[in-house]
Short mmCIF file of N, CA and C in Angstrom, two decimals:
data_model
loop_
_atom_site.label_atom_id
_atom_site.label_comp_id
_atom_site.label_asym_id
_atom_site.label_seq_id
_atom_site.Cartn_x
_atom_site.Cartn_y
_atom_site.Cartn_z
N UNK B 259 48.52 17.14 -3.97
CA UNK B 259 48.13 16.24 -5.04
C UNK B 259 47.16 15.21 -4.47
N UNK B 260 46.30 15.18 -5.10
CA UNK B 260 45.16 14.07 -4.97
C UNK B 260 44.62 13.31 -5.79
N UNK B 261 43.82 12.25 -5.94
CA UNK B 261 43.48 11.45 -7.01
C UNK B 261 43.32 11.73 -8.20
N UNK B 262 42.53 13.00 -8.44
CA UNK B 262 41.66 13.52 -9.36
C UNK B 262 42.83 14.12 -9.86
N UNK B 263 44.11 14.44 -9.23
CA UNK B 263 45.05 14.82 -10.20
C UNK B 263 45.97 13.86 -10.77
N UNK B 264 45.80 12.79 -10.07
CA UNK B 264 46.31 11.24 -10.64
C UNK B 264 45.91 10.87 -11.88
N UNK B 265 44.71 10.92 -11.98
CA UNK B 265 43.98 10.66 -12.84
C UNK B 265 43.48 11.55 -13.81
N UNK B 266 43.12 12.52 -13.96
CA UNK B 266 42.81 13.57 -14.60
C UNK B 266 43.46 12.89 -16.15
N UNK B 267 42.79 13.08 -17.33
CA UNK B 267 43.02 13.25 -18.12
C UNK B 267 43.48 11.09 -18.78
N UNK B 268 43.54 10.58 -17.51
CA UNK B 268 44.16 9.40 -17.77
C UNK B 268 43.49 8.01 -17.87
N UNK B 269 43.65 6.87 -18.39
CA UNK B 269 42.96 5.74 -18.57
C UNK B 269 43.21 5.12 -17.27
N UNK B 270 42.07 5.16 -16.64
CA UNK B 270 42.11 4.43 -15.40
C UNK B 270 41.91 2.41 -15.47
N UNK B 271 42.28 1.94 -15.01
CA UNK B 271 42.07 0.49 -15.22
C UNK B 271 42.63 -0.26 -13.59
N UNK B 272 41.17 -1.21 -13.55
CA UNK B 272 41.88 -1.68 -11.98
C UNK B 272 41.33 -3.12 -12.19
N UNK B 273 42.09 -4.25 -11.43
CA UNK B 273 41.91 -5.46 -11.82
C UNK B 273 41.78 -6.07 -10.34
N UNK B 274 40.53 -7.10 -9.73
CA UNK B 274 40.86 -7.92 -8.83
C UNK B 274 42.30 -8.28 -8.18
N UNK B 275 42.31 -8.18 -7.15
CA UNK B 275 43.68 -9.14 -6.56
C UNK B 275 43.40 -10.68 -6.23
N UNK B 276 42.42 -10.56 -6.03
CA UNK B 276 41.74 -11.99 -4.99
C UNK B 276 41.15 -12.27 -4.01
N UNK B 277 42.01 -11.00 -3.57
CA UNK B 277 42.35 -11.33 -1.64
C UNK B 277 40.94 -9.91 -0.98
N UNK B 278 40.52 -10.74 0.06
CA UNK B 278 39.58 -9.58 0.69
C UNK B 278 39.73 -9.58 1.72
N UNK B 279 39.10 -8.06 2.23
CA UNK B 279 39.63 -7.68 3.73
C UNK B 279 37.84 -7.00 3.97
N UNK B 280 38.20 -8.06 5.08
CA UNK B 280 36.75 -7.46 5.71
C UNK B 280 35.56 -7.64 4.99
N UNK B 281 35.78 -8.33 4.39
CA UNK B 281 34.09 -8.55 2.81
C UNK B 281 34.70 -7.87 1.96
N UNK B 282 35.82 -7.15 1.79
CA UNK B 282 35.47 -5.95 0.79
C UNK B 282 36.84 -6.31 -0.02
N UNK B 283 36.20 -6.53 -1.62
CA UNK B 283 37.37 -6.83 -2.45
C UNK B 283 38.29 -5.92 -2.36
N UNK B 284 39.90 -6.59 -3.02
CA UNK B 284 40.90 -5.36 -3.37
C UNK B 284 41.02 -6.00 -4.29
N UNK B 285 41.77 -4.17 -5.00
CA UNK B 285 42.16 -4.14 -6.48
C UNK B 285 43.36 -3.37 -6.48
N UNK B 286 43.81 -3.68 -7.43
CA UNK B 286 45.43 -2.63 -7.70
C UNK B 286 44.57 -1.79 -9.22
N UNK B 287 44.95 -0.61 -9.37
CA UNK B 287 44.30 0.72 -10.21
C UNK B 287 45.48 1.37 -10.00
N UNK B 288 45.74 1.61 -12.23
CA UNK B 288 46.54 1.89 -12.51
C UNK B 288 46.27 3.05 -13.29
N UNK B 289 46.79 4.36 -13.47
CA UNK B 289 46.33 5.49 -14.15
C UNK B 289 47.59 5.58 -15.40
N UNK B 290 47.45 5.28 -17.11
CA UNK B 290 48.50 5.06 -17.97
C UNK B 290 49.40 4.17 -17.57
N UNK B 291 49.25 3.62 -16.48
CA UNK B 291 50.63 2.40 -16.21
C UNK B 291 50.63 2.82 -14.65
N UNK B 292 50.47 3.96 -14.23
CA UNK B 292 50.80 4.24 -12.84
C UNK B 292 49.84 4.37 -11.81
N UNK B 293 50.86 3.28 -10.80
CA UNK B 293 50.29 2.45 -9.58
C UNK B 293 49.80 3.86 -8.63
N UNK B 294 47.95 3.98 -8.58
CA UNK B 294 47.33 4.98 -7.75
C UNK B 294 47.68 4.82 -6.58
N UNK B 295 48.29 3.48 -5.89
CA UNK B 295 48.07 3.39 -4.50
C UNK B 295 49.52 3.66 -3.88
N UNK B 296 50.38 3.65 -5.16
CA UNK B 296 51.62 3.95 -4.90
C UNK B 296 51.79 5.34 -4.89
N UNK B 297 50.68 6.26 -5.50
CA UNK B 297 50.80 7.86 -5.41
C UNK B 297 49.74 8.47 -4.18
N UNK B 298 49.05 7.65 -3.94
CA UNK B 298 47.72 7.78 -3.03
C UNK B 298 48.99 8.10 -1.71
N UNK B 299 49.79 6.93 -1.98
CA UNK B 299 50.41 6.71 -0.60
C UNK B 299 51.34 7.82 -0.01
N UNK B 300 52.08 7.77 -1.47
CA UNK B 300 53.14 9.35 -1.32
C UNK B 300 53.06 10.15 -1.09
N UNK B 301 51.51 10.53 -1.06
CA UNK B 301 50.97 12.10 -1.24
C UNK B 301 50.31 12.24 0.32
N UNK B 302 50.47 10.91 0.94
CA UNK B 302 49.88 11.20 2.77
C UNK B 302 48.29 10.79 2.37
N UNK B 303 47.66 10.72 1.24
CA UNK B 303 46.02 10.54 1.37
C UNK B 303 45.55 9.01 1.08
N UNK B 304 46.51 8.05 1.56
CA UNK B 304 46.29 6.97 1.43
C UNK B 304 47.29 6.12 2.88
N UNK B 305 47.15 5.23 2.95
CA UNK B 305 47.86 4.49 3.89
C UNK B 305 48.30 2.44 3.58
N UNK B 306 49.56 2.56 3.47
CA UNK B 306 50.21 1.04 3.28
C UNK B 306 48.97 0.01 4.73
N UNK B 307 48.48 -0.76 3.75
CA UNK B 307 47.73 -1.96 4.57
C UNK B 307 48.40 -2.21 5.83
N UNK B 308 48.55 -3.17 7.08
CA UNK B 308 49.52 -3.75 7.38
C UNK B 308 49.83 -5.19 7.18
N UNK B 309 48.56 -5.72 6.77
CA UNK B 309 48.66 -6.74 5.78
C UNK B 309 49.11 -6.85 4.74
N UNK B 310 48.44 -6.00 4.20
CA UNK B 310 48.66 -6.66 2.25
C UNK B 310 49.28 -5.20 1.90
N UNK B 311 50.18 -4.42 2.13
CA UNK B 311 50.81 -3.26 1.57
C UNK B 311 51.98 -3.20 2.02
N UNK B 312 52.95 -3.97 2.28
CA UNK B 312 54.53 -3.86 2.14
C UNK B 312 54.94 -3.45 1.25
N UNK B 313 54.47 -3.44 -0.20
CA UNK B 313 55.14 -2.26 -1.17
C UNK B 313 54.71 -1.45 -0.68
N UNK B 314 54.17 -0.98 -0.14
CA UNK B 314 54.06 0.79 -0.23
C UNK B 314 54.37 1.41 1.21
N UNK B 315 54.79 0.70 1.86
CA UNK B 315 55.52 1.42 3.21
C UNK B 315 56.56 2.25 3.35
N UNK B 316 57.41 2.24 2.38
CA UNK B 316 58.18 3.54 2.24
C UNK B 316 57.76 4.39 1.43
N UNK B 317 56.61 4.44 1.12
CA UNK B 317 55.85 5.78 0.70
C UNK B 317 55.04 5.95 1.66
N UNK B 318 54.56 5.61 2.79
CA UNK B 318 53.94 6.17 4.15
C UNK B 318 54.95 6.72 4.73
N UNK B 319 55.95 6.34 4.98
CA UNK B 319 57.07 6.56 6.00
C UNK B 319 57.52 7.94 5.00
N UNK B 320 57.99 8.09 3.90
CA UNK B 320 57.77 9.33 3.14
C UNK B 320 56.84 10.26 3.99
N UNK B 321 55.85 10.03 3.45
CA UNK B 321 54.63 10.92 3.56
C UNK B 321 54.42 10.93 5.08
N UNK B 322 54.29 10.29 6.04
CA UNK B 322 54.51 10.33 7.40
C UNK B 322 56.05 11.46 7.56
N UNK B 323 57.50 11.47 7.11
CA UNK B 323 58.05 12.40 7.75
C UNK B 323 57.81 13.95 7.16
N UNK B 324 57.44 13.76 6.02
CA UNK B 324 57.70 14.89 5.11
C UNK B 324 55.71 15.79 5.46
N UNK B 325 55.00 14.93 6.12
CA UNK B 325 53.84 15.08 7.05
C UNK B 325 53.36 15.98 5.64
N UNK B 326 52.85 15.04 5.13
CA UNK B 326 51.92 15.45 3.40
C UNK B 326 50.68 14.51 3.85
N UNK B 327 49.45 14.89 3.34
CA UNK B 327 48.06 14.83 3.59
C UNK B 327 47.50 14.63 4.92
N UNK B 328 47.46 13.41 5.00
CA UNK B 328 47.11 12.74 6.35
C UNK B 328 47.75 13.07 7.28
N UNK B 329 49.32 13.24 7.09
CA UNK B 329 50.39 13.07 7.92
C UNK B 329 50.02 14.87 8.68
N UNK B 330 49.51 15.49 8.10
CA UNK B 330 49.92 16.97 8.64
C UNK B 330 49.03 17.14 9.66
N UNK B 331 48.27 16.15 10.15
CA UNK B 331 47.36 16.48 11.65
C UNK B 331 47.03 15.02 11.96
N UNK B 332 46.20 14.79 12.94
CA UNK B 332 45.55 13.38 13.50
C UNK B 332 45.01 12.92 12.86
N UNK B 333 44.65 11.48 12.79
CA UNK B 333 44.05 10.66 12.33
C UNK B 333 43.82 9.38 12.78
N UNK B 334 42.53 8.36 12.73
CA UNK B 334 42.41 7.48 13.34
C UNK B 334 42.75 6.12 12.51
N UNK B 335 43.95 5.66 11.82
CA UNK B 335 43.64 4.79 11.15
C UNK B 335 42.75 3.66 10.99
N UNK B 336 42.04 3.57 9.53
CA UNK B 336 40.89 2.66 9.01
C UNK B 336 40.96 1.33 10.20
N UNK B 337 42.30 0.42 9.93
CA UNK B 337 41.45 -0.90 10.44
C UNK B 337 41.71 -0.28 12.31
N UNK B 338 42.15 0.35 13.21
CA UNK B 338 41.98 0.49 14.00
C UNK B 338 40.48 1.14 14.41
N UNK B 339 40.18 2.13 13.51
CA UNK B 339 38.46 2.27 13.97
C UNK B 339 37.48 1.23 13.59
N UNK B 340 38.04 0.94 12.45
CA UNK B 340 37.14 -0.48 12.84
C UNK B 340 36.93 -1.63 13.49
N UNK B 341 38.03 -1.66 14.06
CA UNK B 341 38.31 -2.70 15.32
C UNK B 341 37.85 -2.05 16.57
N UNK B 342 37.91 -0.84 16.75
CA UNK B 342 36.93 0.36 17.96
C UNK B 342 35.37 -0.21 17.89
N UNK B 343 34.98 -0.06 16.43
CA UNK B 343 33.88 0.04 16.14
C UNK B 343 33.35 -1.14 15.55
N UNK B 344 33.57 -2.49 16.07
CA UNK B 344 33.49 -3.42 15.35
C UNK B 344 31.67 -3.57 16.07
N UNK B 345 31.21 -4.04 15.26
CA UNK B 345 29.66 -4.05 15.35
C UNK B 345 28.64 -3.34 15.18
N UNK B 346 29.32 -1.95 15.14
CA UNK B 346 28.40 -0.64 14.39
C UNK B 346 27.93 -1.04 13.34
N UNK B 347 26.63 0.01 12.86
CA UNK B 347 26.54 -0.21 11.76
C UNK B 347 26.86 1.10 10.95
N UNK B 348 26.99 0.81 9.98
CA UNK B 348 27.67 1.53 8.62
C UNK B 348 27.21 1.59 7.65
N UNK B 349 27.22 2.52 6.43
CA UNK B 349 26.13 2.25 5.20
C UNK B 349 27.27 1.97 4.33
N UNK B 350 26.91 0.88 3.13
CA UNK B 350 27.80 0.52 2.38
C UNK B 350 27.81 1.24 1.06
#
């Protein structure tokens, strides 16, 4: 399961939080009522912040044992390559 099946067929709606990471706004996006980042997460193709995602850490830890998307091979998590790669440039 992936986004496009999250969403498929559904009223997507996502609202500011406030809070930014790295320049880059966040939003919570909801598909009919249901939290994407809370299914993003379950499904292994998303990952709990370690900042700002304490709800959704037992849907990594899910998806981390049950080794669904991400979980089923390596990966470099986001803010750790960017802390590798801090000063690269990148296209936005």
């Amino acid at each position: 399961t992936g986004l496009m099946d999250l969403v498929a067929g559904a009223r997507v709606t996502c609202r500011k939080t406030g809070a930014k990471r790295g320049g880059r706004p966040v939003a919570a996006c909801q598909a009919n009522g249901y939290d994407l980042s809370e299914g993003m997460t379950y499904t292994g193709w998303a990952l709990a912040d370690p900042q700002t995602g304490r709800a959704y850490r037992r849907f990594e830890e899910t998806a981390r044992q049950k080794r669904h998307g991400l979980w089923k091979g390596k990966f470099d998590k986001p803010w750790d390559w960017r802390r590798r790669n801090e000063g690269s440039v990148t296209a936005n």
